[in-house]
Short mmCIF file of N, CA, C and O in Angstrom, two decimals:
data_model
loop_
_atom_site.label_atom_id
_atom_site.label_comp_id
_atom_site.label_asym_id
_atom_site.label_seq_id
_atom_site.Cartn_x
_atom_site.Cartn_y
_atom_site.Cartn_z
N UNK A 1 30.99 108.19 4.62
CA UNK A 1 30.65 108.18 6.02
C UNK A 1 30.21 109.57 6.44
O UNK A 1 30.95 110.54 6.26
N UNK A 2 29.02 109.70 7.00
CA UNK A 2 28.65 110.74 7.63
C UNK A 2 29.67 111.51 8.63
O UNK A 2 30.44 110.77 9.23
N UNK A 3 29.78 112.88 8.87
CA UNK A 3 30.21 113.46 9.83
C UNK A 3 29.69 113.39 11.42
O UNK A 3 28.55 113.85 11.48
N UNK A 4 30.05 113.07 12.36
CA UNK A 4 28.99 112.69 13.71
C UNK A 4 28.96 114.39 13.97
O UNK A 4 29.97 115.09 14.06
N UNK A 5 27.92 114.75 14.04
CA UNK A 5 27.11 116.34 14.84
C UNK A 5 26.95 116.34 15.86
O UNK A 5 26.84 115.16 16.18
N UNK A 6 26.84 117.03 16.80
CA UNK A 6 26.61 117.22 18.45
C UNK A 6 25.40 118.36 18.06
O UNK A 6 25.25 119.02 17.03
N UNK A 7 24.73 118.34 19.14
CA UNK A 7 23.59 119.21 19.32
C UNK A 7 23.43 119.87 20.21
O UNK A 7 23.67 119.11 21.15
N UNK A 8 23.11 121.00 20.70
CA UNK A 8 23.03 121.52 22.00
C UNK A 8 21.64 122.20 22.44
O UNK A 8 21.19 122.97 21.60
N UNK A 9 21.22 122.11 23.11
CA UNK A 9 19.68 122.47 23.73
C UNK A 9 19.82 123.57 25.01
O UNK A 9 20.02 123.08 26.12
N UNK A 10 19.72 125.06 24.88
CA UNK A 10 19.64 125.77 25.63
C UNK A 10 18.45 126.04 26.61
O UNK A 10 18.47 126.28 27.82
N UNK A 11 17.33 125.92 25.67
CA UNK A 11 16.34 125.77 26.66
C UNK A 11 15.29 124.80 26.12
O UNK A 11 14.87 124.90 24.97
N UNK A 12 14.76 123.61 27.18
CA UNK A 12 14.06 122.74 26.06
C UNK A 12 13.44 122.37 27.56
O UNK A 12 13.42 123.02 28.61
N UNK A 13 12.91 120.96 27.19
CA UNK A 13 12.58 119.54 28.52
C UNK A 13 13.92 119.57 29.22
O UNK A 13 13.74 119.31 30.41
N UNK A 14 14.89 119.74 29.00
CA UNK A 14 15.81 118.53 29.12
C UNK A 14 17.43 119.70 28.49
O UNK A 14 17.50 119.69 27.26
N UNK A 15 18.35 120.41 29.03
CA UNK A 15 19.36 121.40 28.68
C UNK A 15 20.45 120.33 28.44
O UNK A 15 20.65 119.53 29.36
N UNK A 16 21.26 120.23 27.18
CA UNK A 16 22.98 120.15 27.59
C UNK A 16 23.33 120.10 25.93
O UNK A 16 22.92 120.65 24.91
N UNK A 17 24.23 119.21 26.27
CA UNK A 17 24.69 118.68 24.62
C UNK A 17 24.79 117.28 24.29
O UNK A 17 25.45 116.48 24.96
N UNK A 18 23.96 116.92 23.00
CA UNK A 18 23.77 115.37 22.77
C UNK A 18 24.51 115.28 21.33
O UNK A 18 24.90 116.05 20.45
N UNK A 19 24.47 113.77 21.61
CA UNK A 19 25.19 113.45 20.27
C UNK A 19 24.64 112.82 19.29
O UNK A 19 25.30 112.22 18.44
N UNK A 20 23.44 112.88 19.29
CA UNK A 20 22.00 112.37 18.70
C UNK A 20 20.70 113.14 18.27
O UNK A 20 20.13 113.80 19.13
N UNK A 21 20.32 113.11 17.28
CA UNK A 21 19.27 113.80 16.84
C UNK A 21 17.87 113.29 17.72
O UNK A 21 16.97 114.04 18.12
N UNK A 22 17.92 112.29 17.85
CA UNK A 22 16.70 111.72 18.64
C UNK A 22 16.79 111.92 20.36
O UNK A 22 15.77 111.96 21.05
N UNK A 23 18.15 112.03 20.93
CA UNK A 23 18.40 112.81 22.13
C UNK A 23 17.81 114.43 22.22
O UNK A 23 17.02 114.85 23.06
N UNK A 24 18.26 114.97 21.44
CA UNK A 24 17.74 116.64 21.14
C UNK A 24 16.41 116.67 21.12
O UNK A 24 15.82 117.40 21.92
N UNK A 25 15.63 115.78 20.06
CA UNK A 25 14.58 116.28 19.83
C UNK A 25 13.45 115.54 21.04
O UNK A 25 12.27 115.84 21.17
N UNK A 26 14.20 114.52 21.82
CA UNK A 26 13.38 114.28 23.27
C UNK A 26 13.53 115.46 23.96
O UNK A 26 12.60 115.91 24.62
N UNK A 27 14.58 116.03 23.90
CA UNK A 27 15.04 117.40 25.01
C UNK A 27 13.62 118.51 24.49
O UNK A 27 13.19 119.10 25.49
N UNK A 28 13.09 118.76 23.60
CA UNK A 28 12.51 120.07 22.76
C UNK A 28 11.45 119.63 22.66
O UNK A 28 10.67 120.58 22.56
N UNK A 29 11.02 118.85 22.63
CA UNK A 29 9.52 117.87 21.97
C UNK A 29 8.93 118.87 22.90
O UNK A 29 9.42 119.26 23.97
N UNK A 30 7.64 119.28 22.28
CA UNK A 30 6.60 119.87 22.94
C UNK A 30 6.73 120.99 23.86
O UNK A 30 5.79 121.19 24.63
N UNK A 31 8.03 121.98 23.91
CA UNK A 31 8.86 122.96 24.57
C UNK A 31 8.21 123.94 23.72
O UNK A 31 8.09 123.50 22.57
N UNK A 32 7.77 125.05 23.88
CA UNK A 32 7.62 125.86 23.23
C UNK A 32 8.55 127.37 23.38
O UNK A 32 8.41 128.07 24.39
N UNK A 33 9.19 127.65 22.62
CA UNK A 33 9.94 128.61 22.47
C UNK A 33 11.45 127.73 22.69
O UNK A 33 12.19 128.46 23.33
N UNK A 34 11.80 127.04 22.52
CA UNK A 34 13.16 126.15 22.84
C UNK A 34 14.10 126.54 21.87
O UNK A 34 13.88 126.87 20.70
N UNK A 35 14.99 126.49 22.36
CA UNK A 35 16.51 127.12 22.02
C UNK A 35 17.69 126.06 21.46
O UNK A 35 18.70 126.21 22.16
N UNK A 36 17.81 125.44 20.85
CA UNK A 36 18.75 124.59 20.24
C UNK A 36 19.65 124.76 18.76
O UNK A 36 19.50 125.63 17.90
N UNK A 37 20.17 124.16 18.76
CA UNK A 37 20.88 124.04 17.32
C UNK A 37 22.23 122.81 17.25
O UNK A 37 22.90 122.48 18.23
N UNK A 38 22.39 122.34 16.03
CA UNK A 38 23.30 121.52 15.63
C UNK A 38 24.69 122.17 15.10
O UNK A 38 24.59 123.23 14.49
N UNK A 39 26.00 121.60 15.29
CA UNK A 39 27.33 121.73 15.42
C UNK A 39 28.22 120.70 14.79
O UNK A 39 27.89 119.52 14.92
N UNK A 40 29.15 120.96 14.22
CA UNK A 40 29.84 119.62 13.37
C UNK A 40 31.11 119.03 14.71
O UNK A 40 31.75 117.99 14.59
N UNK A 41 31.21 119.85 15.74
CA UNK A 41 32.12 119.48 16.20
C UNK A 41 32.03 119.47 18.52
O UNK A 41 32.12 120.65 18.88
N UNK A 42 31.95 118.92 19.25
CA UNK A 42 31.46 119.50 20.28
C UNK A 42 31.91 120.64 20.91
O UNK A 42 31.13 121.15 21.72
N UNK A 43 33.36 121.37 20.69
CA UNK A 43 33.67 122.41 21.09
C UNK A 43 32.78 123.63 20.71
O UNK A 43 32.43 124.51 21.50
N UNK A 44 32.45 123.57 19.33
CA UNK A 44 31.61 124.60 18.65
C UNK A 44 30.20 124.03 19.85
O UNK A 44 29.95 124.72 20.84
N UNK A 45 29.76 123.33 19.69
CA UNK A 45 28.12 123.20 20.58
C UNK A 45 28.34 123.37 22.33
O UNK A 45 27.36 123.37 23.08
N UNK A 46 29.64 123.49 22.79
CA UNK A 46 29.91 123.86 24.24
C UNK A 46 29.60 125.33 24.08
O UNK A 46 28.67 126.02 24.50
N UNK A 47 30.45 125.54 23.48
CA UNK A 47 30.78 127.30 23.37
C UNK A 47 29.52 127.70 22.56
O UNK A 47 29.51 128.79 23.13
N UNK A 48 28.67 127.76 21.90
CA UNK A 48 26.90 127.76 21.80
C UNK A 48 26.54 128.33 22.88
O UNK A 48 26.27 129.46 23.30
N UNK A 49 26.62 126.98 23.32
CA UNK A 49 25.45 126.48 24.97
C UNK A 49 25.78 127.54 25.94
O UNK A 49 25.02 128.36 26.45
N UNK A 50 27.46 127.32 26.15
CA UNK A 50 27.47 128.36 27.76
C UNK A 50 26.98 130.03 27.31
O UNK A 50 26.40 130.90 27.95
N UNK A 51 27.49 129.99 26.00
CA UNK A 51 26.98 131.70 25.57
C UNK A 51 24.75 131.80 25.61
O UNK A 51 23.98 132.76 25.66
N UNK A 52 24.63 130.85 25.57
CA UNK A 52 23.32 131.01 25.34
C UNK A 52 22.46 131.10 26.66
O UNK A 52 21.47 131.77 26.99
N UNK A 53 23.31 130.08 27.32
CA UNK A 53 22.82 130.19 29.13
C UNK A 53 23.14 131.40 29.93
O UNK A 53 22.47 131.78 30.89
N UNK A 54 24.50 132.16 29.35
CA UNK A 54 24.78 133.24 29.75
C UNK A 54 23.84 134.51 29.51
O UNK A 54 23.74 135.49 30.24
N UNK A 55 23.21 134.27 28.36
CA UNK A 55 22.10 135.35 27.83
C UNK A 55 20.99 134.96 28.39
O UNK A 55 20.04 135.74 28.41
N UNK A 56 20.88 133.61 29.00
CA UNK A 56 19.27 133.77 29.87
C UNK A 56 19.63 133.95 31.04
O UNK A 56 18.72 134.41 31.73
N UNK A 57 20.77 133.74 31.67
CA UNK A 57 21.09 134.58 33.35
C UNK A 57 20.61 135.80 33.33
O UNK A 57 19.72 136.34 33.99
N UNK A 58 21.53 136.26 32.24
CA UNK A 58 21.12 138.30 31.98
C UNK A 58 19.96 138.66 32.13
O UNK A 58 19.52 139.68 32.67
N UNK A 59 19.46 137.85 31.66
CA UNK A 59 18.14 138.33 31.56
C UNK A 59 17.17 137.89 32.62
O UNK A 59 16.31 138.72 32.93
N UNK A 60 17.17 137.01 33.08
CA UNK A 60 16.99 136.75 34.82
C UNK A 60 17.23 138.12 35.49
O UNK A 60 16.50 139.11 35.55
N UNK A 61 18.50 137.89 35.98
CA UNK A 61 19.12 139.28 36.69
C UNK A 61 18.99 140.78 36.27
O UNK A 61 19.25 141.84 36.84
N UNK A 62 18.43 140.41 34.91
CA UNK A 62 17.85 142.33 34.86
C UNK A 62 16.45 142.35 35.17
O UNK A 62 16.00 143.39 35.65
N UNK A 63 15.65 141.30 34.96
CA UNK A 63 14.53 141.17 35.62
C UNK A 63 14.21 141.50 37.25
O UNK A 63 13.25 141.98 37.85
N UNK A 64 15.46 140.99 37.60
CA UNK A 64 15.16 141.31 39.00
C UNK A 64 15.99 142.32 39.58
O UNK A 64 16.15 142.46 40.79
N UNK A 65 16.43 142.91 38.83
CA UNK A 65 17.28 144.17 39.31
C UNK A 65 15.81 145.29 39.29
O UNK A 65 15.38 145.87 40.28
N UNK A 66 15.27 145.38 37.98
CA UNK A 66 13.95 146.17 38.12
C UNK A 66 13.65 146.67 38.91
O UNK A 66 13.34 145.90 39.82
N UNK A 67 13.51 147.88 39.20
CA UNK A 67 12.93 148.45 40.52
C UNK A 67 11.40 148.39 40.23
O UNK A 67 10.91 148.49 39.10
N UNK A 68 10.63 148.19 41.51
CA UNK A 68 9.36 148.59 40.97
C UNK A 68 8.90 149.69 41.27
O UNK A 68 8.85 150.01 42.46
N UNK A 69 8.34 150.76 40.01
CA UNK A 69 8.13 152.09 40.17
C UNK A 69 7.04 152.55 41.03
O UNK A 69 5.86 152.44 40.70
N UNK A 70 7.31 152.91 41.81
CA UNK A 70 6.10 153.37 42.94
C UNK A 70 5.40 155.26 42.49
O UNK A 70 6.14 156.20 42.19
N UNK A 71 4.09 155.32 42.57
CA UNK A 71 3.54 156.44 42.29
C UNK A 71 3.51 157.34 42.92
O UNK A 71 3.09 157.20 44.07
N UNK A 72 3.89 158.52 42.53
CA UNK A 72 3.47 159.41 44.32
C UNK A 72 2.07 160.01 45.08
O UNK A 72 1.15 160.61 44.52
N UNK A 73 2.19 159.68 46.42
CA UNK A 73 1.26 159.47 46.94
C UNK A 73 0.49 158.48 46.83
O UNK A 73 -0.73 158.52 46.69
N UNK A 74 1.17 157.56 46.88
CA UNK A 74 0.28 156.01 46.94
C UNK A 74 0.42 155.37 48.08
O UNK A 74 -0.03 154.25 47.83
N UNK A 75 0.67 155.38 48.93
CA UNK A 75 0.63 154.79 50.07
C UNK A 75 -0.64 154.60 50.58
O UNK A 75 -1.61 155.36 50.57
N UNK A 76 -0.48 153.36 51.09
CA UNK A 76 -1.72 152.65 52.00
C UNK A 76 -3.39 152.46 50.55
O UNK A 76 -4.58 152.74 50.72
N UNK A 77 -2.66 151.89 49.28
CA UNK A 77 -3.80 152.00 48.46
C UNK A 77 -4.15 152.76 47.68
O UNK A 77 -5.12 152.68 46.93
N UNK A 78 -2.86 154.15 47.82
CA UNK A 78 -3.70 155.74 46.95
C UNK A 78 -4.01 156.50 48.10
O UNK A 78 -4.07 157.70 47.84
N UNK A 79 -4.31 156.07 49.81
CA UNK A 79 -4.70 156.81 50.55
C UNK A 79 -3.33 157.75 51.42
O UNK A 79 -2.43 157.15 52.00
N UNK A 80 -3.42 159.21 51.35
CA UNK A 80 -2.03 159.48 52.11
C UNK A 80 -2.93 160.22 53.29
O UNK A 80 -4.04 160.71 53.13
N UNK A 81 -2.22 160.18 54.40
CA UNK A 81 -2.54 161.16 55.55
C UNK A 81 -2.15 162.29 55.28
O UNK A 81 -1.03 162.44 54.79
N UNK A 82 -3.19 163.63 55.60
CA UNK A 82 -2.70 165.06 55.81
C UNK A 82 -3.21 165.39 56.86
O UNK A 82 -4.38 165.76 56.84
N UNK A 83 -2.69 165.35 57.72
CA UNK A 83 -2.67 166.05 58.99
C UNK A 83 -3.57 167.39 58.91
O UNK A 83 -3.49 168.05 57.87
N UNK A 84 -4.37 167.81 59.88
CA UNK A 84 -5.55 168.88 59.80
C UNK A 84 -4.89 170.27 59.67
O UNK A 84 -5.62 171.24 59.47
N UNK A 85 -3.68 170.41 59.76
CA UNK A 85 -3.05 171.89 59.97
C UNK A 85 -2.99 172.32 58.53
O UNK A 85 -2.97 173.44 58.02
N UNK A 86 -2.94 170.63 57.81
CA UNK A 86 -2.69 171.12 56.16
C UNK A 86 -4.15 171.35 55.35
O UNK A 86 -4.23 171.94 54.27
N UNK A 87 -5.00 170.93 55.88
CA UNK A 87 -5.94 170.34 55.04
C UNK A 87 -7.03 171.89 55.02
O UNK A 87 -7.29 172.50 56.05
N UNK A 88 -7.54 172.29 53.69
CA UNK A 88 -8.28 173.17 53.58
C UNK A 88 -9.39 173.81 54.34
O UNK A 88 -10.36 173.25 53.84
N UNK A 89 -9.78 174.52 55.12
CA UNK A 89 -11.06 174.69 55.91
C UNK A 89 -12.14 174.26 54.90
O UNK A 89 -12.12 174.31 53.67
N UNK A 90 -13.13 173.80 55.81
CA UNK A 90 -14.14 173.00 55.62
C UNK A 90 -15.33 174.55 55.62
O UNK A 90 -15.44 175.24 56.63
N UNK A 91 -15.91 174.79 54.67
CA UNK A 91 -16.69 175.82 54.01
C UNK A 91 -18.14 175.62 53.80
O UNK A 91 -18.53 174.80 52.97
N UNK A 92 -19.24 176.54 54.73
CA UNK A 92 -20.62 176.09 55.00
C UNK A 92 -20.73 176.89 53.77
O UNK A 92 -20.31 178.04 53.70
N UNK A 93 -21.47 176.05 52.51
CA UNK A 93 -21.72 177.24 51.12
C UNK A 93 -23.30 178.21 51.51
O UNK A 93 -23.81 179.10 50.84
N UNK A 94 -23.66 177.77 52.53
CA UNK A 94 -24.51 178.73 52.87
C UNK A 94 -24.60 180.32 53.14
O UNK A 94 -25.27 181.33 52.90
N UNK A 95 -23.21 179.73 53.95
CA UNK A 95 -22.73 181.32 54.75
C UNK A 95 -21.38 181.92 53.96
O UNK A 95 -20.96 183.07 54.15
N UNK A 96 -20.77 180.96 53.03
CA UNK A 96 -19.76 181.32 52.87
C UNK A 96 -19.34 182.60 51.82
O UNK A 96 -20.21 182.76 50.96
N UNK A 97 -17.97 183.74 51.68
CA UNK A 97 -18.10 184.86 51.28
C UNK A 97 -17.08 184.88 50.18
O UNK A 97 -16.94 185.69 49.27
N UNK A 98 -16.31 183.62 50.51
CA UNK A 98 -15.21 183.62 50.27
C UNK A 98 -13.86 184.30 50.37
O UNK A 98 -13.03 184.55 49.49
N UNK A 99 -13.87 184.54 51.65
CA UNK A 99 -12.88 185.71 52.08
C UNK A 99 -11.78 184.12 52.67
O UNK A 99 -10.57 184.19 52.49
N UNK A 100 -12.18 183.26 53.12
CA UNK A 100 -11.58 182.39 53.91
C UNK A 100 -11.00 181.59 53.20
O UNK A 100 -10.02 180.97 53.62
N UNK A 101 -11.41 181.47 52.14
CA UNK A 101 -10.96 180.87 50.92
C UNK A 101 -9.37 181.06 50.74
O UNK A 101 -8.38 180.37 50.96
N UNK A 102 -9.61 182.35 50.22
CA UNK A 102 -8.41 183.26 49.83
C UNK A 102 -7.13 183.52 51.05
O UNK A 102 -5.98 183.85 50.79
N UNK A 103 -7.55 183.32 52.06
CA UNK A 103 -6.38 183.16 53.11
C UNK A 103 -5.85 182.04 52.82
O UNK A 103 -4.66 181.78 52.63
N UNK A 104 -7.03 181.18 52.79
CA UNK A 104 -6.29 179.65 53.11
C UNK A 104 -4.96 179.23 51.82
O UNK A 104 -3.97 178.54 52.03
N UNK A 105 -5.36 179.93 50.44
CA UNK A 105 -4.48 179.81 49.44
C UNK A 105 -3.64 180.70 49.52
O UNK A 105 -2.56 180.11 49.51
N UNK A 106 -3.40 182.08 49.62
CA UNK A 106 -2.55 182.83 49.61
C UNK A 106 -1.42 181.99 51.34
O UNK A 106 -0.29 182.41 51.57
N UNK A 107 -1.84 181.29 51.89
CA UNK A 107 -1.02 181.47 53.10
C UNK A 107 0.10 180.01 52.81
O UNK A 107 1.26 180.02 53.22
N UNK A 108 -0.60 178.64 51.93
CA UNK A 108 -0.32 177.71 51.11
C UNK A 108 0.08 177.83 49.79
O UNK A 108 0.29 176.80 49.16
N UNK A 109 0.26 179.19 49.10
CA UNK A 109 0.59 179.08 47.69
C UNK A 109 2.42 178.29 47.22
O UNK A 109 2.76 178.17 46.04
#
């Protein structure tokens, strides 16, 4: 006489524990990446399952713990406001000697 197996399906169509090979493999059919395995006894395929569901919570919840890294000076698109008190004088290269230059950096260094 055969031993009866339990099966457990962590992630499939269809999650739990069956007592049938043809139950399981309705659960997985056409699942890609599916998570299962067979057990001689159902305590062993409980204790599987909840450990296996426990490792895809985790991983849920670190997903969304993630901060998302923000760049600096990115606001509004990459565009930041500088107010005119900061912003470099505006320099006619016609006339210019570069004396104005050199204030403007030495006074901002």
């Amino acid at each position: 006489m055969a031993k009866k197996k339990y099966y457990a399906v962590a992630k499939g169509n269809k999650v739990g524990i069956f007592q049938s090979w043809a139950e399981c493999a309705a659960a997985v059919k056409g699942y890609s990446g599916a998570r299962y395995r067979g057990f001689p006894d159902s305590h062993s395929a409980a204790c599987w399952y909840f450990e296996e569901l426990g490792k895809v919570d985790e991983a849920r919840q670190a997903r969304r713990k993630q901060p998302k890294q923000k760049q600096p000076n990115t606001v509004n698109g990459g565009w930041r406001f500088i107010p005119a008190s900061e912003q470099p004088p505006v320099l006619n290269p016609e006339t210019w000697d570069g004396r104005i230059a050199h204030k403007w950096d030495e006074k901002h260094a």
